Coordinates of C-alpha atoms in Angstrom, one line a residue:
X1 CA -10.8 7.6 -8.8
X2 CA -8.5 10.7 -8.7
X3 CA -7.1 12.0 -12.2
X4 CA -3.8 11.0 -11.6
X5 CA -4.9 7.3 -10.9
X6 CA -7.2 7.8 -14.1
X7 CA -4.5 8.1 -16.0
X8 CA -2.1 5.5 -14.6
X9 CA -4.7 3.0 -15.1
X10 CA -4.0 2.4 -19.0
X11 CA -2.7 -1.1 -19.9
X12 CA 0.8 -0.6 -19.0
X13 CA 3.3 -3.5 -19.2
X14 CA 3.6 -4.1 -15.8
X15 CA -0.5 -4.0 -15.9
X16 CA -0.6 -6.9 -18.6
X17 CA 2.2 -8.8 -16.4
X18 CA 0.1 -8.7 -13.2
X19 CA -3.0 -9.9 -15.0
X20 CA -0.8 -12.7 -16.3
X21 CA 0.5 -13.0 -12.5
X22 CA -2.9 -13.9 -11.7
X23 CA -4.1 -15.9 -13.7
X24 CA -1.2 -18.5 -13.4
X25 CA -2.3 -21.0 -10.1
X26 CA 0.5 -23.6 -11.1
X27 CA 3.6 -20.8 -11.0
X28 CA 4.9 -20.2 -7.7
X29 CA 4.9 -16.5 -7.3
X30 CA 5.8 -14.6 -4.3
X31 CA 4.1 -11.1 -3.4
X32 CA 6.2 -8.6 -0.8
X33 CA 4.3 -6.2 1.2
X34 CA 6.8 -3.7 2.5
X35 CA 6.3 -0.5 5.2
X36 CA 5.7 0.5 8.3
X37 CA 3.4 -0.2 11.2
X38 CA 0.2 0.2 9.2
X39 CA 1.7 -2.8 7.1
X40 CA 2.9 -5.2 9.9
X41 CA -0.8 -4.5 11.0
X42 CA 0.0 -5.5 15.0
X43 CA -1.7 -4.4 17.6
X44 CA -4.0 -2.1 16.2
X45 CA -6.4 -4.4 14.5
X46 CA -7.3 -6.1 17.8
X47 CA -6.7 -9.6 16.5
X48 CA -8.4 -8.7 13.5
X49 CA -6.9 -9.4 10.0
X50 CA -4.3 -6.5 8.9
X51 CA -4.6 -6.0 4.7
X52 CA -1.9 -8.2 4.1
X53 CA -4.0 -11.3 5.3
X54 CA -6.8 -10.0 3.9
X55 CA -5.1 -9.9 0.5
X56 CA -3.7 -13.0 0.7
X57 CA -7.4 -14.7 2.3
X58 CA -8.7 -13.5 -1.3
X59 CA -5.7 -14.5 -3.4
X60 CA -4.8 -17.7 -1.5
X61 CA -8.4 -18.5 -0.6
X62 CA -11.1 -17.4 -2.2
X63 CA -8.9 -17.6 -5.9
X64 CA -7.4 -20.5 -4.9
X65 CA -4.3 -19.4 -6.2
X66 CA -2.3 -21.7 -3.6
X67 CA 1.1 -21.2 -5.1
X68 CA 1.1 -17.6 -4.7
X69 CA 3.0 -16.8 -1.5
X70 CA 2.4 -13.7 0.3
X71 CA 5.1 -11.7 2.7
X72 CA 5.1 -9.2 5.3
X73 CA 8.1 -7.1 5.5
X74 CA 6.1 -3.9 7.4
X75 CA 8.0 -2.8 10.3
X76 CA 6.7 -0.8 12.6
X77 CA 8.5 2.8 13.0
X78 CA 10.3 2.5 9.5
X79 CA 10.5 5.4 7.3
X80 CA 11.4 5.1 3.3
X81 CA 15.2 5.4 4.3
X82 CA 14.6 1.8 6.5
X83 CA 13.4 0.1 3.6
X84 CA 15.6 1.4 0.6
X85 CA 18.6 0.3 3.3
X86 CA 17.2 -3.0 4.0
X87 CA 16.0 -3.8 0.5
X88 CA 18.3 -6.8 0.1
X89 CA 16.7 -8.7 2.8
X90 CA 13.2 -7.1 2.7
X91 CA 12.6 -7.6 -0.5
X92 CA 15.1 -8.9 -2.9
X93 CA 15.9 -12.1 -0.9
X94 CA 12.3 -13.2 -1.1
X95 CA 12.8 -13.1 -5.4
X96 CA 9.6 -11.4 -5.6
X97 CA 7.3 -11.1 -8.9
X98 CA 5.2 -8.2 -7.1
X99 CA 6.2 -5.5 -4.4
X100 CA 3.7 -3.1 -2.5
X101 CA 5.3 -0.2 -0.9
X102 CA 3.3 1.6 1.5
X103 CA 5.0 4.8 3.0
X104 CA 5.0 8.3 4.6
X105 CA 3.5 8.2 7.7
X106 CA 7.0 8.0 9.6
X107 CA 8.3 10.0 7.3
X108 CA 6.2 12.9 7.9
X109 CA 8.1 13.6 10.9
X110 CA 10.8 14.8 9.6
X111 CA 8.6 17.7 7.9
X112 CA 9.6 19.7 5.0
X113 CA 13.6 18.8 5.2
X114 CA 12.6 15.2 4.5
X115 CA 10.4 15.6 1.4
X116 CA 13.0 15.3 -1.2
X117 CA 15.3 12.4 0.7
X118 CA 11.3 10.7 0.7
X119 CA 11.5 11.3 -2.9
X120 CA 14.7 9.8 -3.8
X121 CA 13.7 6.8 -1.5
X122 CA 10.6 6.0 -3.4
X123 CA 11.7 6.5 -6.8
X124 CA 15.4 4.4 -5.2
X125 CA 12.9 1.4 -4.1
X126 CA 10.6 1.5 -7.6
X127 CA 14.1 1.5 -9.8
X128 CA 15.5 -1.5 -7.8
X129 CA 12.1 -3.3 -7.7
X130 CA 11.9 -3.4 -11.2
X131 CA 16.1 -4.4 -11.8
X132 CA 15.0 -7.7 -9.8
X133 CA 12.6 -8.4 -12.3
X134 CA 9.3 -7.3 -10.0
X135 CA 6.4 -5.4 -10.2
X136 CA 6.0 -2.4 -7.8
X137 CA 2.7 -1.1 -6.3
X138 CA 3.2 2.0 -4.4
X139 CA 0.4 3.3 -2.4
X140 CA -0.2 6.5 -0.3
X141 CA -0.7 6.0 3.4
X142 CA -4.2 7.0 4.4
X143 CA -5.0 10.1 6.0
X144 CA -4.3 10.7 10.1
X145 CA -6.3 12.5 12.7
X146 CA -3.9 16.0 12.7
X147 CA -5.4 17.6 15.3
X148 CA -4.4 14.0 17.5
X149 CA -1.0 13.8 15.6
X150 CA 0.4 17.4 15.3
X151 CA 3.7 15.9 15.1
X152 CA 2.7 14.1 11.4
X153 CA 0.5 17.2 10.2
X154 CA 2.9 17.5 7.3
X155 CA 1.8 13.8 6.1
X156 CA -0.6 15.6 3.1
X157 CA 2.8 16.8 1.6
X158 CA 4.4 13.0 1.6
X159 CA 1.1 11.8 0.1
X160 CA 1.9 14.6 -2.6
X161 CA 5.5 13.0 -3.2
X162 CA 4.1 9.6 -3.4
X163 CA 1.8 10.7 -6.3
X164 CA 4.4 12.5 -8.0
X165 CA 6.7 9.6 -8.0
X166 CA 4.2 7.2 -8.9
X167 CA 3.3 9.5 -12.0
X168 CA 6.9 10.0 -13.1
X169 CA 7.3 6.1 -12.9
X170 CA 4.3 5.2 -14.3
X171 CA 3.8 2.2 -11.6
X172 CA 0.9 1.1 -10.9
X173 CA -0.5 3.2 -8.0
X174 CA -3.4 3.2 -4.8
X175 CA -4.0 6.1 -3.1
X176 CA -5.8 5.1 -0.3
X177 CA -5.2 8.5 0.9
X178 CA -7.4 10.2 -1.6
X179 CA -10.3 7.5 -1.4
X180 CA -10.6 7.9 2.7
X181 CA -10.7 11.5 2.1
X182 CA -13.3 11.3 -0.6
X183 CA -15.7 9.6 1.7
X184 CA -14.8 11.7 5.0
X185 CA -13.2 15.3 3.7
X186 CA -13.5 17.2 7.4
X187 CA -10.9 14.4 8.6
X188 CA -10.9 10.6 8.0
X189 CA -13.7 8.5 9.7
X190 CA -13.2 7.8 13.3
X191 CA -14.4 4.5 12.9
X192 CA -11.8 3.1 10.6
X193 CA -9.1 4.2 13.2
X194 CA -7.6 2.4 16.2
X195 CA -5.7 6.1 17.4
X196 CA -5.0 8.9 15.7
X197 CA -2.6 7.2 12.8
X198 CA -2.9 3.4 12.9
X199 CA -5.9 1.9 10.9
X200 CA -8.2 -0.5 12.8
X201 CA -9.5 -3.8 11.7
X202 CA -12.2 -2.3 9.6
X203 CA -9.2 0.3 8.2
X204 CA -7.2 -2.7 7.4
X205 CA -10.2 -4.2 5.7
X206 CA -10.8 -1.2 3.3
X207 CA -7.1 -0.9 2.2
X208 CA -7.0 -4.2 1.4
X209 CA -10.3 -4.1 -0.5
X210 CA -8.4 -0.6 -2.4
X211 CA -5.8 -2.7 -3.2
X212 CA -7.6 -5.8 -4.6
X213 CA -10.0 -3.2 -6.8
X214 CA -7.1 -1.7 -8.4
X215 CA -5.6 -5.0 -9.3
X216 CA -9.4 -6.1 -10.2
X217 CA -9.4 -9.1 -8.1
X218 CA -11.9 -7.6 -5.3
X219 CA -15.0 -9.7 -4.6
X220 CA -17.5 -7.3 -6.7
X221 CA -20.6 -9.0 -4.5
X222 CA -19.2 -7.1 -1.0
X223 CA -19.6 -3.0 -1.5
X224 CA -16.9 -1.2 -2.4
X225 CA -16.4 0.1 1.6
X226 CA -18.0 -1.0 4.5
X227 CA -21.0 1.5 5.8
X228 CA -18.7 2.5 9.1
X229 CA -16.5 4.9 6.0
X230 CA -19.9 6.2 5.1

């Protein structure tokens, strides 16, 4: 766990609300996952579950929270500006209680010039999520194979912006980038990637595991990460 995530792990009102929601099996509760192709989870999982589907299996299947509905509005190629512009039909229309946001991999194509726009987009999306009464959960994207994706070499700067926005807004935060690099500082484990920047089925398992552990609803009988990450 990074120092930032330690600080954010304190019992904020939103964390307490998440605990309450996760203990409620009778009220219809909607979760929205939004982002780019990593969230959309198509193609690169080779027919296996995406991280959103793994989360749904845990929440609706293993925990029997049948009245919880998990909605995926990730769209391949999207940037933070797309989510901000499409807030009404990608988030608000579902009247969610929880909104998970993972962006930055495509924004990194804009280099240094896009950093402040990215910051503004994330901050506005978090503000509007709270304004409709939902709990936002902000996530960094996982690291990429920079050698084979040089146009996204600035991703680490965008990850840092995500961390800064998480700290300034005191949002619930999942730092996938820090987790992956802690286990593999020389670069993302090839066994977790389908190509230079899309997680494969193993990578999606690791993403889901991190989200569920942050929510304290992971299966504690399963290792923190699968052997492929070692």
